[in-house]
PDB file of C-alpha atoms in Angstrom:
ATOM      1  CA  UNK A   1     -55.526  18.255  31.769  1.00  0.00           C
ATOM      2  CA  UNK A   2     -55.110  14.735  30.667  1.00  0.00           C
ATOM      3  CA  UNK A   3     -51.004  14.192  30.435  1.00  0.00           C
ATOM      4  CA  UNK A   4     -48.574  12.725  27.484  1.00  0.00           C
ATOM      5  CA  UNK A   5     -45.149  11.844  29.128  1.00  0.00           C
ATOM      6  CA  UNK A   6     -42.043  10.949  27.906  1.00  0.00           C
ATOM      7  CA  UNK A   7     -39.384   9.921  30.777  1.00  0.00           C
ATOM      8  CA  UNK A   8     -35.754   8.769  30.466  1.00  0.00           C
ATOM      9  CA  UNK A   9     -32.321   8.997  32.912  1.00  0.00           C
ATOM     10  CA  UNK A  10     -30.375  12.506  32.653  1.00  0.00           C
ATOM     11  CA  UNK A  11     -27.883  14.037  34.663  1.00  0.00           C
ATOM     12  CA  UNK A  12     -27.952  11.433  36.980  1.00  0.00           C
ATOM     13  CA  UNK A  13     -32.282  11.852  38.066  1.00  0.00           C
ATOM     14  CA  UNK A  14     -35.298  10.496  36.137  1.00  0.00           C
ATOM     15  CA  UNK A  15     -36.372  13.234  33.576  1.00  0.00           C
ATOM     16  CA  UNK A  16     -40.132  13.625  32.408  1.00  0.00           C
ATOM     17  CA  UNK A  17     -41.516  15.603  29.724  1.00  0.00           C
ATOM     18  CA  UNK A  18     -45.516  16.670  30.092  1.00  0.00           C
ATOM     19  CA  UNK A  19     -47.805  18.017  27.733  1.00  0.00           C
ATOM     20  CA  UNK A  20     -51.047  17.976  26.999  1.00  0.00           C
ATOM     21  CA  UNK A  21     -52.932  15.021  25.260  1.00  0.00           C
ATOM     22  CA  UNK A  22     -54.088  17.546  22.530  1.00  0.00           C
ATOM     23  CA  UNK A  23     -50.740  18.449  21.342  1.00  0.00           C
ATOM     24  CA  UNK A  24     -50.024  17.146  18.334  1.00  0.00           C
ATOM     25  CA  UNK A  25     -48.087  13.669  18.316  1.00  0.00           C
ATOM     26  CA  UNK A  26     -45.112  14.874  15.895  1.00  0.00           C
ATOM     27  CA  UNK A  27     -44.550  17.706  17.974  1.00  0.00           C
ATOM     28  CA  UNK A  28     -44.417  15.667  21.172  1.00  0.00           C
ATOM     29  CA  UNK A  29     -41.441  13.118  19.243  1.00  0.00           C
ATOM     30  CA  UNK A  30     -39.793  15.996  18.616  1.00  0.00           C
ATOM     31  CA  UNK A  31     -39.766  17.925  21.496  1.00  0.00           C
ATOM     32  CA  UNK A  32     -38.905  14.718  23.541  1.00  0.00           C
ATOM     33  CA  UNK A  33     -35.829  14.056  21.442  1.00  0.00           C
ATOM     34  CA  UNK A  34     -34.639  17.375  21.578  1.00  0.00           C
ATOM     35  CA  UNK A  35     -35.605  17.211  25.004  1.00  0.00           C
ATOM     36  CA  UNK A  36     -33.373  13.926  25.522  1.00  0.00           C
ATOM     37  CA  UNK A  37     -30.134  15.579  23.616  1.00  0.00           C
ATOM     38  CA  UNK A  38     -29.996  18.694  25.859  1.00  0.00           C
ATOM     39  CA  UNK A  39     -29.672  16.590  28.673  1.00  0.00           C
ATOM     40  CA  UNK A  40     -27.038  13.690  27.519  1.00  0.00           C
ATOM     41  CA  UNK A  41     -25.552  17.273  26.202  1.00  0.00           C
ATOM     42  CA  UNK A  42     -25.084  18.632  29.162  1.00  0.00           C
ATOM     43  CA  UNK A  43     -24.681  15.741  31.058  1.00  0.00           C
ATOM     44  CA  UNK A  44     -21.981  14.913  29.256  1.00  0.00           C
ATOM     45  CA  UNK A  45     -20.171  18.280  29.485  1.00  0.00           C
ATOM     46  CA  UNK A  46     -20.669  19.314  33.266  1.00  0.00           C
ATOM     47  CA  UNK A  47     -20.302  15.764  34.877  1.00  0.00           C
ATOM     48  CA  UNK A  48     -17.528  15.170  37.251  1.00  0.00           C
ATOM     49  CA  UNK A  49     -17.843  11.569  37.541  1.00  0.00           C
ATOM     50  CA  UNK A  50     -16.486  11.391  33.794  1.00  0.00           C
ATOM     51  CA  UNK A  51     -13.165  11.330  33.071  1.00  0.00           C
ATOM     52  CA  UNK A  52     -13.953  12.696  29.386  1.00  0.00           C
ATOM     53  CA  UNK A  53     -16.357  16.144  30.390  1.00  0.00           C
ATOM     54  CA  UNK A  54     -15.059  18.991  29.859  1.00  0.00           C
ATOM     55  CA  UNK A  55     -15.505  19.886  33.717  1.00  0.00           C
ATOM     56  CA  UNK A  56     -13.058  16.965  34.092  1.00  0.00           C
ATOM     57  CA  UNK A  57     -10.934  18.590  31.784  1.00  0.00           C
ATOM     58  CA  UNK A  58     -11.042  21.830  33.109  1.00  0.00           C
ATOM     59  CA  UNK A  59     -10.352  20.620  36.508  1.00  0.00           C
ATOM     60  CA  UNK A  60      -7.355  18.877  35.609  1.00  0.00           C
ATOM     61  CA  UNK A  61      -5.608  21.952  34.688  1.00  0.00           C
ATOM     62  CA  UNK A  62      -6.456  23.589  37.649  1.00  0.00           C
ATOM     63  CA  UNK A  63      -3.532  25.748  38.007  1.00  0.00           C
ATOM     64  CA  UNK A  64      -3.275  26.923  34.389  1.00  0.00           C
ATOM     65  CA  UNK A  65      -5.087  29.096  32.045  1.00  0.00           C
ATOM     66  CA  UNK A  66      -6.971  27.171  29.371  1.00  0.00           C
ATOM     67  CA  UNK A  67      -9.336  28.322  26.298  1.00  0.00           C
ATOM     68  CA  UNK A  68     -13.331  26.454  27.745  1.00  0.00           C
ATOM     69  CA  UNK A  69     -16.159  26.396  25.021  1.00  0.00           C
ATOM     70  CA  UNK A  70     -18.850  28.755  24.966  1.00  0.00           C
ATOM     71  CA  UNK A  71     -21.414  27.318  26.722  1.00  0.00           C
ATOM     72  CA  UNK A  72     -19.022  26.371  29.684  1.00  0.00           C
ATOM     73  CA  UNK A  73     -17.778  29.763  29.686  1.00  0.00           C
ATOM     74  CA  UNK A  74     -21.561  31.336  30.356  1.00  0.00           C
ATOM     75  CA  UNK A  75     -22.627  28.805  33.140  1.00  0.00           C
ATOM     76  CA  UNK A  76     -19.146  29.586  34.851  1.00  0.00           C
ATOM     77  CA  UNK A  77     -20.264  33.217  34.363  1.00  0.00           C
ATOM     78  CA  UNK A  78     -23.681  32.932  36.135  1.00  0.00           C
ATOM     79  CA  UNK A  79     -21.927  30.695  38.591  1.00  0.00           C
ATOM     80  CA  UNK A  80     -19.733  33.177  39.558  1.00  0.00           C
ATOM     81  CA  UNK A  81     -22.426  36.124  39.648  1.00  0.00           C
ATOM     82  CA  UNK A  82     -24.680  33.740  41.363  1.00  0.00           C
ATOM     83  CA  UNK A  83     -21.546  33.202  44.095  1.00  0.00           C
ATOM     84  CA  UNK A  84     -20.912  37.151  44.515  1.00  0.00           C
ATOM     85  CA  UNK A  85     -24.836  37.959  44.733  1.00  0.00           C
ATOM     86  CA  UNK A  86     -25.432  35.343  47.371  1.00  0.00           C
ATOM     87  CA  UNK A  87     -21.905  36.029  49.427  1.00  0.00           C
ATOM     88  CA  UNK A  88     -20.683  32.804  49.050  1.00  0.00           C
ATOM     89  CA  UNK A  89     -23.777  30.813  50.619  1.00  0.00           C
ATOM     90  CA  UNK A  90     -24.006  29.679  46.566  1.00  0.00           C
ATOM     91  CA  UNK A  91     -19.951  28.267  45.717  1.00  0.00           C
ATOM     92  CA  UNK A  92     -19.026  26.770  42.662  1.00  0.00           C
ATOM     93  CA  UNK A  93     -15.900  25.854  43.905  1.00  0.00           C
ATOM     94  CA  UNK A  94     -17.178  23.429  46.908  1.00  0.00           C
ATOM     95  CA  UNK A  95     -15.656  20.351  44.778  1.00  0.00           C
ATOM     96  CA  UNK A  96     -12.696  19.597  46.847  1.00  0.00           C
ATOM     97  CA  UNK A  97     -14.488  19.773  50.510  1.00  0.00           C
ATOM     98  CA  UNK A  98     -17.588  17.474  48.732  1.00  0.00           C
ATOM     99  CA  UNK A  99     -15.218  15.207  47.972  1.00  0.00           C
ATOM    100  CA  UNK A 100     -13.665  15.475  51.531  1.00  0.00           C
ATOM    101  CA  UNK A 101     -16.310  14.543  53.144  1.00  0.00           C
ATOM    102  CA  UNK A 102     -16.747  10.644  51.048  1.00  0.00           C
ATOM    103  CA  UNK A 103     -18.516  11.896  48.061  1.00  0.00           C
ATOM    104  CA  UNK A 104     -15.861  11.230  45.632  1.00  0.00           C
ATOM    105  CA  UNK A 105     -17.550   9.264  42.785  1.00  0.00           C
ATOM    106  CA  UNK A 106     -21.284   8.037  41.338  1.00  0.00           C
ATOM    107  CA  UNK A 107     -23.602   8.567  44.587  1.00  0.00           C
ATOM    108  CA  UNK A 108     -24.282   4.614  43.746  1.00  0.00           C
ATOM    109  CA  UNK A 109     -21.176   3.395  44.172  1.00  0.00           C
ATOM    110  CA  UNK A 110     -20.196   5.605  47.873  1.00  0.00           C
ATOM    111  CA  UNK A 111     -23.826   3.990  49.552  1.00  0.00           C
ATOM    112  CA  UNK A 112     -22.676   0.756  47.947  1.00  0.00           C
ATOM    113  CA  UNK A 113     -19.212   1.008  50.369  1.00  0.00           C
ATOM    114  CA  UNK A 114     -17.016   1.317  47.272  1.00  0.00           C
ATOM    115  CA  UNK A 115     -15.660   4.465  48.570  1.00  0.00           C
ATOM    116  CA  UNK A 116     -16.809   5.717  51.761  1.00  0.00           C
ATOM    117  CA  UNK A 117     -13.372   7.691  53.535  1.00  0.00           C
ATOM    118  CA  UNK A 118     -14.231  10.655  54.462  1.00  0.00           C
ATOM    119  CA  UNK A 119     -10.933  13.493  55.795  1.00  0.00           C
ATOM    120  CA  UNK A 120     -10.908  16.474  57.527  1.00  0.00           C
ATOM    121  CA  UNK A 121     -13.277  19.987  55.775  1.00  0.00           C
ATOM    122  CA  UNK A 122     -11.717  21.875  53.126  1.00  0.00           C
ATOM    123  CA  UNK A 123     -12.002  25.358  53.244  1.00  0.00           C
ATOM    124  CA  UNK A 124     -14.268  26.722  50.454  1.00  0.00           C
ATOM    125  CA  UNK A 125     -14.716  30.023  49.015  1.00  0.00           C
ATOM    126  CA  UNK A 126     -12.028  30.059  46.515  1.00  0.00           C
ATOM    127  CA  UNK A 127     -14.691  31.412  43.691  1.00  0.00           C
ATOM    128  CA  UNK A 128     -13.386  35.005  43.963  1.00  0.00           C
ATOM    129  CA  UNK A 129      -9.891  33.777  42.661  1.00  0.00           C
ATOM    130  CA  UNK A 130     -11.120  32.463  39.591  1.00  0.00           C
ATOM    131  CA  UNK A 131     -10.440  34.251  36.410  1.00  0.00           C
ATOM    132  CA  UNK A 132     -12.881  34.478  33.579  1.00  0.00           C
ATOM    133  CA  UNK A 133     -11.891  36.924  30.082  1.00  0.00           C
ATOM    134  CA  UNK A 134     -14.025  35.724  27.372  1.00  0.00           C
ATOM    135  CA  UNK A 135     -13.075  32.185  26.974  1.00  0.00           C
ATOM    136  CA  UNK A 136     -10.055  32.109  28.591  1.00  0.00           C
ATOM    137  CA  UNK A 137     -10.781  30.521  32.255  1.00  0.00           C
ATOM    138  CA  UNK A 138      -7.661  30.638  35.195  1.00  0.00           C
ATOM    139  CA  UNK A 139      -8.734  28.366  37.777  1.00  0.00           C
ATOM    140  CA  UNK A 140      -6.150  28.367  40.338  1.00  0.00           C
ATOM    141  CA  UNK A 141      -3.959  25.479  42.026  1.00  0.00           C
ATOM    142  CA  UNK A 142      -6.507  23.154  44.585  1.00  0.00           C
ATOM    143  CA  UNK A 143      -9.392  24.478  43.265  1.00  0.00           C
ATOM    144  CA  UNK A 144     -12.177  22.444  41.620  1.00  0.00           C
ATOM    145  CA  UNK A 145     -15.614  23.190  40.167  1.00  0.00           C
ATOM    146  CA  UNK A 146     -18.595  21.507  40.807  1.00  0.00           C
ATOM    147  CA  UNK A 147     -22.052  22.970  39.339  1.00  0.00           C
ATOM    148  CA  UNK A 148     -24.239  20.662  40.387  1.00  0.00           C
ATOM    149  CA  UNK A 149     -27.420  21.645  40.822  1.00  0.00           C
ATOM    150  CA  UNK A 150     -27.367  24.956  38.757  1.00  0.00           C
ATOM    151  CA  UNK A 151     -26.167  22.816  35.438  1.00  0.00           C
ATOM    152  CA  UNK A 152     -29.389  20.773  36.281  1.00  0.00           C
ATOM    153  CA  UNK A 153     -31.178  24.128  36.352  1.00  0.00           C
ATOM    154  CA  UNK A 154     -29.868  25.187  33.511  1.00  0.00           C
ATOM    155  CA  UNK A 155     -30.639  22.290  31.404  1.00  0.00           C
ATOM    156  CA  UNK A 156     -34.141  22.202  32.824  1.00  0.00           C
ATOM    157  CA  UNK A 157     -34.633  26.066  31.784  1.00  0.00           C
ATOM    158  CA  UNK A 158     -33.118  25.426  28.494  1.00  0.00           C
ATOM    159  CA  UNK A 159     -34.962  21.640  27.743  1.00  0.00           C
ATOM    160  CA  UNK A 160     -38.239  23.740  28.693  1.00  0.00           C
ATOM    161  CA  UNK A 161     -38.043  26.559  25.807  1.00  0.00           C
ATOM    162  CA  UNK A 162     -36.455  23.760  23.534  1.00  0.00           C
ATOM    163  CA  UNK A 163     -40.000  22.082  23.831  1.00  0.00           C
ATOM    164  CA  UNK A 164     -41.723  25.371  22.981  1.00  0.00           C
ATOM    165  CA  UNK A 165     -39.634  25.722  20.078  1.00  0.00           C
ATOM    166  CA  UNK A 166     -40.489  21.897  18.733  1.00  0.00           C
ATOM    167  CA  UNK A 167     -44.178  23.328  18.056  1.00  0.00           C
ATOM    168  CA  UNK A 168     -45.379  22.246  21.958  1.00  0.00           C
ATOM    169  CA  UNK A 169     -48.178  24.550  23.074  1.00  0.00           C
ATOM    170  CA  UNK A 170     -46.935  23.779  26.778  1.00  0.00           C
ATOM    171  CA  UNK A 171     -44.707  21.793  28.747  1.00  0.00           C
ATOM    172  CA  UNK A 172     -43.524  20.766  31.823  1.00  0.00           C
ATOM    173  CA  UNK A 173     -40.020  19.675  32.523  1.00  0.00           C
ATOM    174  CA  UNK A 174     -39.173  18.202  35.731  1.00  0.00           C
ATOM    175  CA  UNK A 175     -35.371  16.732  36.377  1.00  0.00           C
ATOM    176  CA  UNK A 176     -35.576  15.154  39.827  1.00  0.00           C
ATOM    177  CA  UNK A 177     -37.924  17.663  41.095  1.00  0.00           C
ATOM    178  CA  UNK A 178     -36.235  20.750  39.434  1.00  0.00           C
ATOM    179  CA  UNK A 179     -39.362  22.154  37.146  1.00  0.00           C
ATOM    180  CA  UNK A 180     -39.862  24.343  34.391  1.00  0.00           C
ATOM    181  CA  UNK A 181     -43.172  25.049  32.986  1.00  0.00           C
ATOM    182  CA  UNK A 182     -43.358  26.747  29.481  1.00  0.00           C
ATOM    183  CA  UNK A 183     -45.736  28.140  26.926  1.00  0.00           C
ATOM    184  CA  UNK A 184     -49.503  29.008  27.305  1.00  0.00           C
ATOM    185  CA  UNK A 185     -50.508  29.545  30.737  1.00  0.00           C
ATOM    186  CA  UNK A 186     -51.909  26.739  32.537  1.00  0.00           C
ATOM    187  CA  UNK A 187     -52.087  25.246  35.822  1.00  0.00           C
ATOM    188  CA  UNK A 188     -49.375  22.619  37.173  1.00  0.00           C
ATOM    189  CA  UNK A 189     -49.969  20.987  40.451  1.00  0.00           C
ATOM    190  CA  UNK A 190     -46.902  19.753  41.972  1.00  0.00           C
ATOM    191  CA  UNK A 191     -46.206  17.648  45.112  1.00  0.00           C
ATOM    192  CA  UNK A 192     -43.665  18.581  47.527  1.00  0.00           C
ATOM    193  CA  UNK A 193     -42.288  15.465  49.010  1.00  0.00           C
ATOM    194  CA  UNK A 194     -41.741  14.862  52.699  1.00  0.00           C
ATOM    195  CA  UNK A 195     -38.193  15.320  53.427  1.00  0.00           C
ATOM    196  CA  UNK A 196     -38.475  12.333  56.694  1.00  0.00           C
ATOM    197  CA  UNK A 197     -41.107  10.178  54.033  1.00  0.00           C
ATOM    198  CA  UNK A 198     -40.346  10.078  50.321  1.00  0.00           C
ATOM    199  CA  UNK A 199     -43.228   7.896  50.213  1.00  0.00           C
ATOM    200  CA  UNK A 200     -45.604  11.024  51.364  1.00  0.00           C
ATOM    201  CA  UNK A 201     -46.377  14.564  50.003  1.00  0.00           C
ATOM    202  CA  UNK A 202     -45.950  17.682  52.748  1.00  0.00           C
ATOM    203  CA  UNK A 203     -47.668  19.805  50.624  1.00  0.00           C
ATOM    204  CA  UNK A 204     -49.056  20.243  47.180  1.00  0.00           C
ATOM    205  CA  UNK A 205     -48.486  23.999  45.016  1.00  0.00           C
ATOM    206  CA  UNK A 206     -49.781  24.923  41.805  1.00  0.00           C
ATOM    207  CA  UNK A 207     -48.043  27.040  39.689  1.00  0.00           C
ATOM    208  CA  UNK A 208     -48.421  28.642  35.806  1.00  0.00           C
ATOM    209  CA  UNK A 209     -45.048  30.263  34.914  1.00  0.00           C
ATOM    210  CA  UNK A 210     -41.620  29.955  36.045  1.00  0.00           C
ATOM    211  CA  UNK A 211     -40.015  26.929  38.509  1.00  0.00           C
ATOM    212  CA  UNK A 212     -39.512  25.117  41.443  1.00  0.00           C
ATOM    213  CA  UNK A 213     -36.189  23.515  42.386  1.00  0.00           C
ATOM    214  CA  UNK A 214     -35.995  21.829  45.964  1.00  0.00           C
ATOM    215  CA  UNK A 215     -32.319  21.308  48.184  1.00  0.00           C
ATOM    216  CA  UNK A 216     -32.682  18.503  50.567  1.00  0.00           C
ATOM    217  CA  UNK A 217     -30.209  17.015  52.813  1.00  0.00           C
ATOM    218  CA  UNK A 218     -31.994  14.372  53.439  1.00  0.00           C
ATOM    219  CA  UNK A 219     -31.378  13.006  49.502  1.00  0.00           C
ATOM    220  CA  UNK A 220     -28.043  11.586  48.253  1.00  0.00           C
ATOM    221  CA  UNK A 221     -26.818  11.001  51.582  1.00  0.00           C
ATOM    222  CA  UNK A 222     -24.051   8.361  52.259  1.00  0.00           C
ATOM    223  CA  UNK A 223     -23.888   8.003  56.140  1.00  0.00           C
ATOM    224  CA  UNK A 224     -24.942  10.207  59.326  1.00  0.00           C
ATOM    225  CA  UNK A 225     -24.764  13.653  58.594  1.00  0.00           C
ATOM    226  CA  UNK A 226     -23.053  12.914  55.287  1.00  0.00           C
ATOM    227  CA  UNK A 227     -24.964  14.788  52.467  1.00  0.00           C
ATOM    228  CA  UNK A 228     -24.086  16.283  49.056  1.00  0.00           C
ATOM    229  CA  UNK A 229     -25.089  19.840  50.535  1.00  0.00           C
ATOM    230  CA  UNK A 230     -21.938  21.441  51.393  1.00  0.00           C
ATOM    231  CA  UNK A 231     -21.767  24.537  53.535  1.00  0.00           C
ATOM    232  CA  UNK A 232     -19.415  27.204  51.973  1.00  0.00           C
ATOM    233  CA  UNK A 233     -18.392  28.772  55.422  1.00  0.00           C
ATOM    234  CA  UNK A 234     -17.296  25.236  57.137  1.00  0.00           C
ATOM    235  CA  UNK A 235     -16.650  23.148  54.550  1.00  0.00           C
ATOM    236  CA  UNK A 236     -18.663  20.373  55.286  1.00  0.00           C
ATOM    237  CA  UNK A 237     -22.392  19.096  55.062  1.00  0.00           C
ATOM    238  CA  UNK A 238     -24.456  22.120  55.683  1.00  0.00           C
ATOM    239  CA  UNK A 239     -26.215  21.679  59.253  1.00  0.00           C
ATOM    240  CA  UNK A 240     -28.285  24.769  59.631  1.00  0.00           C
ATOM    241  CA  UNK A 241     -31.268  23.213  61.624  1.00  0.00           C
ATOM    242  CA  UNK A 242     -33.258  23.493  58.095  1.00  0.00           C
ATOM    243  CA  UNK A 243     -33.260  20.129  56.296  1.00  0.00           C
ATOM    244  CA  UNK A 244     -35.280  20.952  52.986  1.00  0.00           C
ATOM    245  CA  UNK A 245     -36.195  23.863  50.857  1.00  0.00           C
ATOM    246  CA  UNK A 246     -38.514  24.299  48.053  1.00  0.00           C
ATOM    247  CA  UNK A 247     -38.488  27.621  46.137  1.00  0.00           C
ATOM    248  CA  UNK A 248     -39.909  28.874  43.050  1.00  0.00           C
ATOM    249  CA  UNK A 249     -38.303  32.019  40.516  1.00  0.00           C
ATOM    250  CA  UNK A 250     -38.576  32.746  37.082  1.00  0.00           C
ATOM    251  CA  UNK A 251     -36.024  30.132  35.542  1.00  0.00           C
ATOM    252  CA  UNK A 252     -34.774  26.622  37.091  1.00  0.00           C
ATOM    253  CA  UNK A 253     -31.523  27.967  37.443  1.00  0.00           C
ATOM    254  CA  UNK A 254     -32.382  30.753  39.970  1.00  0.00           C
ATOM    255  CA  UNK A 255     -34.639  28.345  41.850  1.00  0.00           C
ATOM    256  CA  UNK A 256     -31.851  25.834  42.495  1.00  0.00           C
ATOM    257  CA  UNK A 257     -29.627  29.028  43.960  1.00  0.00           C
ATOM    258  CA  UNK A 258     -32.237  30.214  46.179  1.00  0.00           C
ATOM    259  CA  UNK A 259     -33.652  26.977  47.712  1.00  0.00           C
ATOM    260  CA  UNK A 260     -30.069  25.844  48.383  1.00  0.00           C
ATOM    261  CA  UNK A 261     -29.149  29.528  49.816  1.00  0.00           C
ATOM    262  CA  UNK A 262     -32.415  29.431  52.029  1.00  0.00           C
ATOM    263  CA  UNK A 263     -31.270  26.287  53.370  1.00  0.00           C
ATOM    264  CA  UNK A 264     -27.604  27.333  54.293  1.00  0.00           C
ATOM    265  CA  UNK A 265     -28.877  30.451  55.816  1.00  0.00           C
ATOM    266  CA  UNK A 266     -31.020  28.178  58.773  1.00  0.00           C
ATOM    267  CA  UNK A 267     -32.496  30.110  61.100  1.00  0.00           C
ATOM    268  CA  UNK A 268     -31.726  33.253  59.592  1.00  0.00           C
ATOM    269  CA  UNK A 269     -33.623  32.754  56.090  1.00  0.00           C
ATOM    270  CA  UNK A 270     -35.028  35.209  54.433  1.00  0.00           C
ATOM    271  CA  UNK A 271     -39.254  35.121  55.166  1.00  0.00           C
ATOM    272  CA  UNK A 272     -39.967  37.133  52.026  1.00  0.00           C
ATOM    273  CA  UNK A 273     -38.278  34.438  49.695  1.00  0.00           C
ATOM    274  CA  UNK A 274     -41.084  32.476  48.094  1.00  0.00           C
ATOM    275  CA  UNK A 275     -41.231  28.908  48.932  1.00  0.00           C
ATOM    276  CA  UNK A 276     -41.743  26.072  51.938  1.00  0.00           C
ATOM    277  CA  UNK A 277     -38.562  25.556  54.263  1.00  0.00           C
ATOM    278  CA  UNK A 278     -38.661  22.449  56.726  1.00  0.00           C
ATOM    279  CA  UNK A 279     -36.898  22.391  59.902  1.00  0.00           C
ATOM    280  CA  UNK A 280     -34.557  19.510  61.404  1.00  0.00           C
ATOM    281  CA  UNK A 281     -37.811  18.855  63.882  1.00  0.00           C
ATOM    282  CA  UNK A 282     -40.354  19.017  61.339  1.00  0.00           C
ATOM    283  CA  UNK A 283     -41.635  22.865  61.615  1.00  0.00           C
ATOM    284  CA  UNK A 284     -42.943  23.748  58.350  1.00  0.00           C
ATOM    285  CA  UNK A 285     -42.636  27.630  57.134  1.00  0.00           C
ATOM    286  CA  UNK A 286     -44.738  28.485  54.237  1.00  0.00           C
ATOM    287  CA  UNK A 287     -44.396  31.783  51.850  1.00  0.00           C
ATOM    288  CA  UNK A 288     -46.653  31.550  48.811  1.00  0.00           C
ATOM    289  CA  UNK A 289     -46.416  35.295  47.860  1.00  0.00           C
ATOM    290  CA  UNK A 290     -44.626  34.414  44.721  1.00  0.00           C
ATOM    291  CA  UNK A 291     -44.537  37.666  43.405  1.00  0.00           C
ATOM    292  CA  UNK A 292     -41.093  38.482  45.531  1.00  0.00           C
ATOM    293  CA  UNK A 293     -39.648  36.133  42.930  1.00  0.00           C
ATOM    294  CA  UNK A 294     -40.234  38.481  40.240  1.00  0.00           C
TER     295      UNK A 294
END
C-alpha cells in the first residue's frame, strides 16, 4: 500500500493520519481536519498542564460536588470501570503521587531542571471514593485525576471512526505509538521500538482491526528510576522487573489499560494477554494469539 500522511502535535506526541494513495484527496482534507480538531479537542479538555481544561477545573474543586460536561462525565465513567475491573493496577486518581515523584508540569520543562523536587509516595487508590450520578462528579479532598494515557486512547479510537465517517475507505491513526486502524480490512505493519534503543525496532506485528497501545518506562523519564508510570499499590514509579509492554484489543482505549496493567503486574502477568512484554534484562515474551483480545 503506497501511504498519504498527514502529521501534526496533539496531546503532547506527534500524531499521523494514513491512508491509502487511492483515497480520494477531498476526503483525505477532511478527515485530517477533523482528525486535527478531535485532538486540540481533547487536548484541550483533559490536559493537566493547563490551567484553563476542564480537568484543571475539576481538580480544583476537589472536595466539592460540581456539574462536568458530557464527554468528561463518560471517560470518568470508563475510568472508573476500567479501575474496578483491573483492581486498581489501572488508577485514575495517581495525580497527586505523579506529581510527588517531580513530574509536576510539561515533561519539557522537568528534564530541562525547571522543576525537578521530587517528596516522599503518595498513597493511591482513592478511585473508589469518587462519586459519579449523571453529571454530577464528587471528587473528594486530596484527590486528583489524571487520565493520561486512556484520554489518548480515547481520542485515538474516536479520531479513527471520525476518518471513516469523512468518506476514508481506511485509516490508520497512530498518537505516539497508540494505533487505531479503521475501515476495510487491510494489513498494517507496525514496528515495536526497542525500549534500551529508540533508534531500533524489537519486533515488527501486522495487524487488520483493532489497536496497539505500548507503556514504557523507559519514555518520559526525568532522572533514575523517575518515570511517568506510577504504581497504584506504592505510589511511586512502577518497578516490576518489566520495563515495556505492547498490547493490542479492540479499541485504543482498552489497549492503553492492558499494556500498562501487564506492566504493573511484573512477573506475575497474565501469558494469555495478547502482546510483547520486555523485561528489565532484556527477556522478550511474545503472545500473538490475538484472539484473547476479543
Amino acid at each position: 500500500m503506497t501511504e498519504k500522511v498527514h502529521s501534526f502535535r496533539g496531546m503532547g506526541t506527534e500524531v499521523r493520519l494514513i491512508a491509502d494513495l487511492t483515497e480520494d484527496p477531498s476526503a483525505f482534507e477532511n478527515a485530517a481536519l477533523r482528525v486535527e480538531a478531535i485532538f486540540a479537542r481533547e487536548g484541550t479538555r483533559f490536559s493537566r498542564f493547563r490551567h484553563d481544561s476542564e480537568l484543571s477545573a475539576v481538580n480544583s474543586r476537589a472536595g466539592s460536588s460540581m456539574a462536568v460536561s458530557p464527554v468528561f462525565a463518560e471517560l470518568t465513567q470508563r475510568a472508573l470501570t476500567w479501575a474496578s475491573s483491573t483492581d486498581g493496577l489501572f488508577d485514575p486518581t495517581v495525580l497527586p503521587a505523579l506529581v510527588a515523584a517531580g513530574y509536576d508540569r510539561d515533561l519539557d520543562e522537568v528534564m530541562a531542571g525547571a522543576r525537578n523536587a521530587q517528596h516522599p509516595a503518595v498513597p493511591c487508590g482513592r478511585w473508589r471514593e469518587i462519586e459519579l450520578l449523571g453529571l454530577e462528579l464528587y471528587l473528594p479532598d486530596g484527590v486528583g485525576l489524571d487520565f493520561g494515557g486512556i484520554a489518548k486512547g480515547w481520542a485515538v479510537d474516536l479520531a479513527a471512526r471520525s476518518a471513516i465517517e469523512a468518506g476514508l475507505g481506511w485509516a490508520l491513526v497512530n498518537a505516539g505509538g497508540d494505533i487505531r486502524v479503521a475501515g476495510t480490512t487491510r494489513e498494517a505493519e507496525i514496528a515495536i521500538e526497542d525500549p534500551f534503543d529508540r533508534s531500533k525496532e524489537l519486533a515488527r506485528i501486522v495487524i487488520t482491526e483493532g489497536a496497539v497501545a505500548t507503556s514504557s518506562t523507559t519514555r518520559r523519564t526525568w532522572g533514575p528510576g523517575l518515570h511517568h508510570l506510577i504504581d497504584p499499590r506504592t505510589g511511586e514509579p512502577a518497578s516490576t522487573g518489566v520495563v515495556q509492554v505492547t498490547a493490542w484489543a479492540s479499541t485504543c482505549e482498552e489497549a492503553e489499560v492492558r499494556a500498562k496493567t501487564a506492566l504493573m503486574s511484573g512477573s506475575k502477568i497474565d501469558r494469555a494477554l495478547p502482546g510483547i512484554w520486555v523485561g528489565d534484562s532484556g527477556q522478550v515474551l511474545v503472545n500473538l494469539d490475538r484472539e484473547a483480545a476479543a
